[in-house]
Short mmCIF file of C-alpha atoms and ligand atoms in Angstrom, two decimals:
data_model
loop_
_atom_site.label_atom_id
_atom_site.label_comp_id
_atom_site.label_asym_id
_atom_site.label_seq_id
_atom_site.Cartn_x
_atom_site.Cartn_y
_atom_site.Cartn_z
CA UNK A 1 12.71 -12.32 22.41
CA UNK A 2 11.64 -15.75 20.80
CA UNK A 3 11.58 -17.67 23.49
CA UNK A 4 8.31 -19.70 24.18
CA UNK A 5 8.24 -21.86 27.67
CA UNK A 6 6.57 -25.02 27.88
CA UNK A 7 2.82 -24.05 27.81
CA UNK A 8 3.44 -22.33 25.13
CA UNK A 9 3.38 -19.05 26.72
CA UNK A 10 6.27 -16.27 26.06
CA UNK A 11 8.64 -16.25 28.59
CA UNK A 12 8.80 -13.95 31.47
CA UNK A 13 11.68 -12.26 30.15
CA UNK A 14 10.87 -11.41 26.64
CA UNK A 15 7.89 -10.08 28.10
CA UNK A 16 9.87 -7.69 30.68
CA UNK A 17 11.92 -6.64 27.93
CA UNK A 18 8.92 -6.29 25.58
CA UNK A 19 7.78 -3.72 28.16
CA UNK A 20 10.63 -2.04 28.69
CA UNK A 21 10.60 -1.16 24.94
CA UNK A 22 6.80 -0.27 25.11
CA UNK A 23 7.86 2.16 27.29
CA UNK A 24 10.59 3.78 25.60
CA UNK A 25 8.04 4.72 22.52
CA UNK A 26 5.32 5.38 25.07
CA UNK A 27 7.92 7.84 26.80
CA UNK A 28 8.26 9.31 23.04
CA UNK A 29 4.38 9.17 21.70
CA UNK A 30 3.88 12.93 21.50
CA UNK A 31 7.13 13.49 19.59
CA UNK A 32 5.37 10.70 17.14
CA UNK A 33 2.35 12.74 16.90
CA UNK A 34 4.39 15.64 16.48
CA UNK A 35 6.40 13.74 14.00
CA UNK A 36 3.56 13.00 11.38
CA UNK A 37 2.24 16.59 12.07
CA UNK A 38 5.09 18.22 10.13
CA UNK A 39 4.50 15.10 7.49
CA UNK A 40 1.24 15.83 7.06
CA UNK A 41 1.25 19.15 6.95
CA UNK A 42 3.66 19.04 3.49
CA UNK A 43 0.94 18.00 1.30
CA UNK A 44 1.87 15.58 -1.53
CA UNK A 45 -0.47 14.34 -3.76
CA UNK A 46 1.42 12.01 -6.46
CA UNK A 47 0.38 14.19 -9.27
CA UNK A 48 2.72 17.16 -8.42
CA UNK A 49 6.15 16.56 -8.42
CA UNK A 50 7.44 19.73 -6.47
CA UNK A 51 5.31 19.07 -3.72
CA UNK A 52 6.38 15.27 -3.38
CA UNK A 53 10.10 16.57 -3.56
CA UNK A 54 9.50 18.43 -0.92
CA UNK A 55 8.32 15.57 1.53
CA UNK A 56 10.91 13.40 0.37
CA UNK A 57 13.87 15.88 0.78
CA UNK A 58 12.27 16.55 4.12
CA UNK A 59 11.82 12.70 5.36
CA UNK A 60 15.58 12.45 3.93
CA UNK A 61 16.93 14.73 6.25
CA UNK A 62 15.06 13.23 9.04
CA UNK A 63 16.38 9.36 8.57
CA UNK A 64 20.29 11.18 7.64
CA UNK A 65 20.14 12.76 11.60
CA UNK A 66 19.85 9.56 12.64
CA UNK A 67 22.38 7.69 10.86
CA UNK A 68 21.27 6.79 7.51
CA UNK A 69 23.10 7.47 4.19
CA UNK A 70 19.84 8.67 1.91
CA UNK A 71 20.04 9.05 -1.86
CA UNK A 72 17.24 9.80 -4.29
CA UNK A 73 16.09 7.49 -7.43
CA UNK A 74 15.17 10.66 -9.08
CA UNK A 75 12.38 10.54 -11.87
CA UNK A 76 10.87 12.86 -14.14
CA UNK A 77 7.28 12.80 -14.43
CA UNK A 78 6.72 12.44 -10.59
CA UNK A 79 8.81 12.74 -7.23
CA UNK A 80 12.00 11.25 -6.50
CA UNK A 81 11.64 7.84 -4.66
CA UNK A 82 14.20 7.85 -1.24
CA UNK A 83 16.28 5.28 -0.45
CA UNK A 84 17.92 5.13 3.11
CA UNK A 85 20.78 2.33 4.24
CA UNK A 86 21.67 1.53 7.71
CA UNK A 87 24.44 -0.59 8.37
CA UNK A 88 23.93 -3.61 10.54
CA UNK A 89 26.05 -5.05 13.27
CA UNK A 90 25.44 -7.78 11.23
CA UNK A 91 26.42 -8.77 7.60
CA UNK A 92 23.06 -10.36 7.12
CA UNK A 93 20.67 -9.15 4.30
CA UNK A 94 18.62 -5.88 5.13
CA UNK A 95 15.37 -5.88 6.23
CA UNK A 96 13.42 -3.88 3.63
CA UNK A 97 10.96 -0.97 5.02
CA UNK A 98 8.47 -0.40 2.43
CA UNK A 99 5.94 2.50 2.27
CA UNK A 100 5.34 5.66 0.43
CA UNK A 101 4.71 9.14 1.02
CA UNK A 102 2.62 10.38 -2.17
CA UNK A 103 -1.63 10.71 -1.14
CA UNK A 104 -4.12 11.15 -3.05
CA UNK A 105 -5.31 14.82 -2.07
CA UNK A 106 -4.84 17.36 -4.24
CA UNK A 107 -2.50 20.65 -2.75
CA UNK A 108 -4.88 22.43 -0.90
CA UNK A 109 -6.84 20.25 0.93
CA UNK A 110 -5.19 20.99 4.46
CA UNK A 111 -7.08 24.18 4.96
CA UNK A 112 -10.83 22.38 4.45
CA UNK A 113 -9.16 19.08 6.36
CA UNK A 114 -6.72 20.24 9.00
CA UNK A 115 -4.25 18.37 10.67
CA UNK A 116 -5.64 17.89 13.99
CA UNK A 117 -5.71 16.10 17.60
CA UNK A 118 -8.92 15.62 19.05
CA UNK A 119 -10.36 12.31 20.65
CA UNK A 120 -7.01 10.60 21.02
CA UNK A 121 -6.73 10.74 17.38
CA UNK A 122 -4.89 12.25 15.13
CA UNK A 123 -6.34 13.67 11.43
CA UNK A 124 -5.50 14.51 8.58
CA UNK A 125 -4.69 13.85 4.97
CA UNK A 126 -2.27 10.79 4.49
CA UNK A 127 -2.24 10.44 8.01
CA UNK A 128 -3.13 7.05 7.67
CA UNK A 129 -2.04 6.30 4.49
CA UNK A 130 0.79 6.11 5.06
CA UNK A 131 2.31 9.21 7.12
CA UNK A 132 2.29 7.84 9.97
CA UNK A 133 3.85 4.45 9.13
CA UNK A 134 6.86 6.78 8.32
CA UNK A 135 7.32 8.02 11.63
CA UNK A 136 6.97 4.65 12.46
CA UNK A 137 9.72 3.12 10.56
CA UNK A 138 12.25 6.26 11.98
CA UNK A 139 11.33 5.66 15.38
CA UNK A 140 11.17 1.90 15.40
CA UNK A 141 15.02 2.67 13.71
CA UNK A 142 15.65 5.25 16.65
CA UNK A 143 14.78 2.89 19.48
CA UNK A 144 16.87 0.17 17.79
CA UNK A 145 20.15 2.58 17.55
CA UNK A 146 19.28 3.25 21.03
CA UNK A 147 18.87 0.20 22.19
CA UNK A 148 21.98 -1.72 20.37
CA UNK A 149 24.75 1.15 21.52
CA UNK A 150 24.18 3.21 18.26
CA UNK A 151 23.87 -0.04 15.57
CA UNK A 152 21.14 -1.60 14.45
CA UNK A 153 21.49 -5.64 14.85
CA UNK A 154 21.27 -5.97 11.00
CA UNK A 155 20.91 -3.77 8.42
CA UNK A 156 17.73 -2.26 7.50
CA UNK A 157 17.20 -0.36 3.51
CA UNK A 158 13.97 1.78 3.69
CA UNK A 159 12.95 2.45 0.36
CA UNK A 160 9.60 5.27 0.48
CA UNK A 161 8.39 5.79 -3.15
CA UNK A 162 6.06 8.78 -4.38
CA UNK A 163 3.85 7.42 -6.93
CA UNK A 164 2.38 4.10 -5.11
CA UNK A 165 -1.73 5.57 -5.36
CA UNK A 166 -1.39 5.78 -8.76
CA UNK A 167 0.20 2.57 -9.60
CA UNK A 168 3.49 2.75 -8.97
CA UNK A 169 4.80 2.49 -12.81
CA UNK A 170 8.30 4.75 -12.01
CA UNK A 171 9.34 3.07 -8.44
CA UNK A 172 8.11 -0.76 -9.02
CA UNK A 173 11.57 -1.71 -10.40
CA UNK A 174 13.34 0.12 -7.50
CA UNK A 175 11.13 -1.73 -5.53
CA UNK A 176 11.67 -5.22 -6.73
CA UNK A 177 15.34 -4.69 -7.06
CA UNK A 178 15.64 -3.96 -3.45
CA UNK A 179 13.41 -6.82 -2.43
CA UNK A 180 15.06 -8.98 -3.94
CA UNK A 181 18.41 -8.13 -2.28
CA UNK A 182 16.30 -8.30 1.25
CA UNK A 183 15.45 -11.09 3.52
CA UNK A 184 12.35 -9.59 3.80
CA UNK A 185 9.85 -6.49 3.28
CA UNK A 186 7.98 -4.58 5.78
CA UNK A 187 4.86 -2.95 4.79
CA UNK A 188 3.82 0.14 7.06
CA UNK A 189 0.98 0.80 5.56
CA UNK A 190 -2.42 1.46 7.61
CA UNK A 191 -3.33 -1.75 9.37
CA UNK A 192 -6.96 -3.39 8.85
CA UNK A 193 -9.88 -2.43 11.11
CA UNK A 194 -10.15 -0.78 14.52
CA UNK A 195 -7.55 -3.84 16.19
CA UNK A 196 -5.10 -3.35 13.74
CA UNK A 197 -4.45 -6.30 12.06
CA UNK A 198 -1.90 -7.13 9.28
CA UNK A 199 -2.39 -7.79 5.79
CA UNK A 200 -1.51 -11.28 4.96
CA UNK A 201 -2.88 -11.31 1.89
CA UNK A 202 -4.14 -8.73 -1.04
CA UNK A 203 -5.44 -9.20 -3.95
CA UNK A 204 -3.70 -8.35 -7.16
CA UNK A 205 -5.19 -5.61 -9.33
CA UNK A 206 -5.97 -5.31 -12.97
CA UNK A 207 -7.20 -2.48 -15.20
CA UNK A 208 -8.91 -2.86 -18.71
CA UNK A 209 -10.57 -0.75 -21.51
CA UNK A 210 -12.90 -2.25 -24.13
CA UNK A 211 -13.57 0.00 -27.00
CA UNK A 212 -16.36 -0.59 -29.02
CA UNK A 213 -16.68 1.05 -32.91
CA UNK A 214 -19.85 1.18 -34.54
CA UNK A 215 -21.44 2.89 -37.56
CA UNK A 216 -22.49 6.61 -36.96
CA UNK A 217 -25.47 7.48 -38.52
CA UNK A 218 -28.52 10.16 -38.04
CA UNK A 219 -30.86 8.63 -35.41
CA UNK A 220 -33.98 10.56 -37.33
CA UNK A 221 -32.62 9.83 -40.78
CA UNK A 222 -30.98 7.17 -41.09
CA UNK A 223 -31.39 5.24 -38.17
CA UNK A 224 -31.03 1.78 -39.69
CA UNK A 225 -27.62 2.54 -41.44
CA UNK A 226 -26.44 3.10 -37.50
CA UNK A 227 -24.82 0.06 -35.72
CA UNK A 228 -24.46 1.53 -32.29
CA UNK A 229 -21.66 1.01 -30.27
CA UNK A 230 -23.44 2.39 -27.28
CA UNK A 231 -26.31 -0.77 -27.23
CA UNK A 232 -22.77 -3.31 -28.20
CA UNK A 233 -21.28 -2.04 -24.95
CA UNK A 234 -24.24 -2.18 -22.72
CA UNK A 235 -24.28 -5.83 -24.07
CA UNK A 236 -20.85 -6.49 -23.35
CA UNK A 237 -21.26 -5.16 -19.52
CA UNK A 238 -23.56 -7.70 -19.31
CA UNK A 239 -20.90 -10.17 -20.00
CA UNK A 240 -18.34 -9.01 -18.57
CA UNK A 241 -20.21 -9.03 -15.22
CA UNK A 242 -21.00 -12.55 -15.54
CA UNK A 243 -17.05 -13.32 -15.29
CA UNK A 244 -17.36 -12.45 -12.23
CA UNK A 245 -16.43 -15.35 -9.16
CA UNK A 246 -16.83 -14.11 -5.70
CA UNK A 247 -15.34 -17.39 -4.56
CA UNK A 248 -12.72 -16.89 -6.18
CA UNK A 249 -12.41 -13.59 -4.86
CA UNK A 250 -12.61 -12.37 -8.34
CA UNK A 251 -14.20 -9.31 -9.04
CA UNK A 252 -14.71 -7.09 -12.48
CA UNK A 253 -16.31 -3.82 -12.15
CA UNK A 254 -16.74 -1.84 -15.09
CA UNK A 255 -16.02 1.67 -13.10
CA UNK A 256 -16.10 3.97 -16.17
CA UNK A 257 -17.94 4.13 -19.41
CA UNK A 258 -17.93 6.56 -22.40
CA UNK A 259 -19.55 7.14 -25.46
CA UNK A 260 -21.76 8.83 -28.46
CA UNK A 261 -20.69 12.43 -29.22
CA UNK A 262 -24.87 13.93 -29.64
CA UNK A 263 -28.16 12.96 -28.55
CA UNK A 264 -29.21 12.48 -31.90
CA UNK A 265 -26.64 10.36 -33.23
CA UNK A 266 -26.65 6.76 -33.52
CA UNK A 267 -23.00 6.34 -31.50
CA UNK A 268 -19.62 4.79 -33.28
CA UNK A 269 -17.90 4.83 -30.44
CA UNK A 270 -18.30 3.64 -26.61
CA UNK A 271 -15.57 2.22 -24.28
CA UNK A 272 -15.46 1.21 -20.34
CA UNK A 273 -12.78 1.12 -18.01
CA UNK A 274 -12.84 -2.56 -16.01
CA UNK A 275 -10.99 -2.65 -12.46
CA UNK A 276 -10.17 -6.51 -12.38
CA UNK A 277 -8.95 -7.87 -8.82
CA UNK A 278 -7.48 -11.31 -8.17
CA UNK A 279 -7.15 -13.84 -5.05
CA UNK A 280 -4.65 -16.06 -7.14
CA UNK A 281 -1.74 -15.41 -9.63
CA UNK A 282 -3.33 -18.12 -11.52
CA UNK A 283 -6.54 -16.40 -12.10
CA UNK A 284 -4.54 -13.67 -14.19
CA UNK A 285 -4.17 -15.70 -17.59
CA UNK A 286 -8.07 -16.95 -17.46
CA UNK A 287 -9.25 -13.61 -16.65
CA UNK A 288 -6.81 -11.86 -19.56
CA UNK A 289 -7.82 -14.31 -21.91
CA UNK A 290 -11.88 -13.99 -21.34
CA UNK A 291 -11.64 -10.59 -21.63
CA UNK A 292 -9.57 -10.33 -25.18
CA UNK A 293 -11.70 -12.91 -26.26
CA UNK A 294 -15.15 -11.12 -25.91
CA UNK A 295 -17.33 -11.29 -28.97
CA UNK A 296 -19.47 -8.56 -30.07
CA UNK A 297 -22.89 -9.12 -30.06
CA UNK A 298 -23.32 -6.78 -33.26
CA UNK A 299 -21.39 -8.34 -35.52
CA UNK A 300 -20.61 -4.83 -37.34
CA UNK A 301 -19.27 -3.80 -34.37
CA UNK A 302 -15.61 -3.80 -33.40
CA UNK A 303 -14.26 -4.64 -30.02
CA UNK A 304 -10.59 -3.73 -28.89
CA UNK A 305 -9.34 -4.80 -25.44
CA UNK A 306 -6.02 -3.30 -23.84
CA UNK A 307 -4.64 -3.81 -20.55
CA UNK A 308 -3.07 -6.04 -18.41
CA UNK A 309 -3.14 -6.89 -14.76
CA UNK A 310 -0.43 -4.38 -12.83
CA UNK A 311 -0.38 -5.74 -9.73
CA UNK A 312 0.09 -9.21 -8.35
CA UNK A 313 -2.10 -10.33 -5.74
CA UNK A 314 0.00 -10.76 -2.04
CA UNK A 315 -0.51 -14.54 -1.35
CA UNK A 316 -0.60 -15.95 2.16
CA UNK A 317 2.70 -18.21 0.85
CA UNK A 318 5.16 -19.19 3.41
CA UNK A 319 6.85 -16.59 3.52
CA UNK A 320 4.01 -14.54 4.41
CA UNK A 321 3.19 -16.84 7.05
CA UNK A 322 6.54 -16.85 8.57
CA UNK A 323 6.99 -13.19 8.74
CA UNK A 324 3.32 -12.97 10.63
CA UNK A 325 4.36 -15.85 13.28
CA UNK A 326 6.85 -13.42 14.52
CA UNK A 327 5.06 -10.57 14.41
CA UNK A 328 1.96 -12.26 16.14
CA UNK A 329 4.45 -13.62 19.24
CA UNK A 330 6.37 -9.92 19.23
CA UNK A 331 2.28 -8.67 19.68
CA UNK A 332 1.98 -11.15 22.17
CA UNK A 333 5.16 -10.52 24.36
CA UNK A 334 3.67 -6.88 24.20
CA UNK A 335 0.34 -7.92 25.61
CA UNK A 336 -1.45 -8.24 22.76
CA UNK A 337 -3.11 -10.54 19.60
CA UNK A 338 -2.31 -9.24 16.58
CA UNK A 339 -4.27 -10.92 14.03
CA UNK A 340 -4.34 -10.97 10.37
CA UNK A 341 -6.76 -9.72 7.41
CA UNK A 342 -6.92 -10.45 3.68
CA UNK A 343 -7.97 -7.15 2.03
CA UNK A 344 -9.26 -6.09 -1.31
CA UNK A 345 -6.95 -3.42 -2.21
CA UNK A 346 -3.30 -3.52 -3.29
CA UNK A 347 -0.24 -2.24 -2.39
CA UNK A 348 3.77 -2.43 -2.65
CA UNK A 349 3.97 -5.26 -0.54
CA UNK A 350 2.11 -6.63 -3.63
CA UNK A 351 5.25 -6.99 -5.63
CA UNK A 352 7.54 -7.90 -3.60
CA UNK A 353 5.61 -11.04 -2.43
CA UNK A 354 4.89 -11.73 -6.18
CA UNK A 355 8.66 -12.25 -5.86
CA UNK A 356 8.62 -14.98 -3.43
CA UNK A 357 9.99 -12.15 -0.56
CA UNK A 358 8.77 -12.69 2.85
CA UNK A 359 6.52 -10.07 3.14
CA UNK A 360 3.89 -8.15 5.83
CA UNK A 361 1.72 -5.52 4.94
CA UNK A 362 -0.28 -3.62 7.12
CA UNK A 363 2.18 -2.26 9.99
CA UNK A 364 1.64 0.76 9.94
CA UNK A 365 -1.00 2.92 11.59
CA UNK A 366 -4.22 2.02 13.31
CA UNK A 367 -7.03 4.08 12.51
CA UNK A 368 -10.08 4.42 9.72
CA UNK A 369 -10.84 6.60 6.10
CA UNK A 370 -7.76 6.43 4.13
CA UNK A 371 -8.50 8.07 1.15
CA UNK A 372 -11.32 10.18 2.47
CA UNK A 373 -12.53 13.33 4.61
CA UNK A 374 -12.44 11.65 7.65
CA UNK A 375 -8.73 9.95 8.21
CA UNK A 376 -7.38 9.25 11.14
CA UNK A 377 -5.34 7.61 13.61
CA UNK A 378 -5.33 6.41 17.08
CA UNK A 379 -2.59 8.03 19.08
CA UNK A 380 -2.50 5.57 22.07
CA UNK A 381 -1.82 2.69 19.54
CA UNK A 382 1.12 4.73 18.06
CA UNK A 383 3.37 3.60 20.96
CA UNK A 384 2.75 -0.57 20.19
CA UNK A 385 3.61 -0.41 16.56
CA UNK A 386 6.48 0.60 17.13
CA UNK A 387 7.89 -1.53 18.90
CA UNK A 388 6.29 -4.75 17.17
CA UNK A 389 8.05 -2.76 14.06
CA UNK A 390 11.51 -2.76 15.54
CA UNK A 391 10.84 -6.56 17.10
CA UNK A 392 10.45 -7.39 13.48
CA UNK A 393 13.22 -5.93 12.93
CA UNK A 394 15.23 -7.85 15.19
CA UNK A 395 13.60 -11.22 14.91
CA UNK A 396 13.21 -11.76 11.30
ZN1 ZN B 1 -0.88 3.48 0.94
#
């Protein structure tokens, strides 16, 4: 399937073969759609454990009929993570499948936002993010099994984890552990923009709080004996704002702020919440170290900085790069460009490129509004990815 001829060009065969594989998972689209109905309609938001045990034990039983040995990492305060080996023909290193199958709507949501086809698209809550690149990942499996007389070439670990919208904190160990045993990580979640591209790079995420204490006093009274905390923070914003370096691709953006307990008291306390995002691991010290070494304006105020950045950004490194080559010339055997975006938000795929693992994020479903009342995807492109999935598979 690598083969390139002398222009450059793939050859005619990995192109006849590519198509022959099209076909199988255009022969098997509506079983897809199908598929990531029944996934989308068990709602899961990360926040409730039962309900993300029930999509995991459900998904379990789906990758065990065809072959794989699942276990659970089971945790506590959210739902069990699923991990599911396949042997190889091979005694290579697996190819890790990364995704998740927490969301971030609350139980209850299906009834105002039904799963629906209409359009040639498929909606729905998660459907995007990242239902679908589940059913990708067990059908890109099932056409390998089928494909290599019931064993995949090498062996593939798929590791789905219930708590990645809200930061991951129980599975990123699980995660990195298992990347680190891999020769490289798969990302399916949604692809970038109406063509689909890949995620070559992300940036890393940080979060912050700055409390400010002041001096409470009675704004009619004893107004002067106040040292508010309120006017310190609005001060501070202002600062913190000018750390900002779009260049840089570094952003702060003080999302939350809090403070005074009545109108008519001169407030002790204020704080704000700070969503920090990176282009460059080595923007994280600078950035940690401007921020815990603000100085109050209001010298009889107090300032107290906590946090930390939590995820590292995904760098286009070399490994990146090599894992996108073959997906772009997989694309291109299937008869089309795939090309490549560098996004704002994180993900998984985050930490296991921090790691140095070959990593590509973004191959999962094509479609728009992840997170919001309008999610979709787009059925016909269902069939594509995956088979540039199972390619990668194969090639890496
Ligand atoms: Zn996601």
């Amino acid at each position: 399937m690598k083969k390139l001829n002398r222009k450059g060009n793939t050859s005619t065969t990995a192109r006849s073969l590519a198509r022959t594989r099209l076909e199988y998972f255009e022969q098997r689209r509506d079983q897809m759609v199908d598929k990531i109905r029944r996934f989308v309609e068990i709602e899961s938001p990360s926040d409730n454990k039962q309900a993300v045990d029930r999509i995991s034990a459900f998904v379990a039983e789906e990758f065990a009929a065809i072959g794989g040995r699942a276990q659970f990492h089971r945790v506590v305060d959210f739902g069990n993570h699923l991990q599911v080996d396949f042997e190889g023909e091979t005694q290579q290193k697996p190819i890790l499948l990364l995704g998740h199958y927490d969301t971030v709507y609350p139980t209850g949501t299906l009834p105002n936002m039904p799963c629906r086809v209409g359009n040639g698209r498929l909606w729905g809550p998660g459907v995007l993010d990242m239902k679908s690149g589940i059913a990708l990942m067990l059908y890109a499996i099932q056409g390998l099994l089928a494909w290599h007389g019931g064993r995949l070439p090498r062996p593939v670990t798929v590791l789905l984890v219930s708590d990645e919208e809200v930061g991951s904190d129980s599975s990123r160990a699980i995660t990195e552990s298992l990347a680190k045993q891999s020769s490289a990580v798969l990302v399916a979640e949604p692809s970038y923009g109406p063509k689909g591209a890949v995620k070559t790079a992300r940036k890393g995420v940080g979060q912050y709080e700055l409390k400010v204490t002041g001096v409470a006093s009675h704004s009619g009274l004893d107004f002067e004996k106040g040292q508010s905390a309120i006017v310190e923070l609005a001060g501070q914003i202002g600062a913190i704002s000018k750390l900002v370096d779009l260049k840089r691709g570094l952003t702060l953006n003080v999302g939350l702020v809090q403070g005074g307990t009545r109108v008519n008291v001169v407030p002790a306390e204020a704080s704000a919440t700070i969503d920090v995002r990176i282009a460059r691991m080595k923007d994280a010290a600078g950035i940690d170290r401007n921020l815990r070494s603000l100085k109050p304006f209001n010298r009889k105020c107090k300032l107290a900085v906590t946090g930390g950045i939590n995820r590292p950004p995904l760098e286009r490194n070399a490994g990146v790069a090599m894992v996108y080559n073959k997906a772009s010339l997989i694309a291109r055997e299937l008869g089309w460009k795939l090309s490549e975006a560098a996004v704002g938000g994180g993900s998984d795929g985050n930490f296991t490129a921090g790691l140095g693992i070959p990593t590509l994020d973004g191959l999962g479903g094509v479609g728009d509004g992840a997170h919001a009342v309008h999610e979709f995807i787009v059925v016909s492109e269902l069939p594509r990815r995956a088979a540039l999935l199972a390619g990668l598979i194969e090639a890496i």
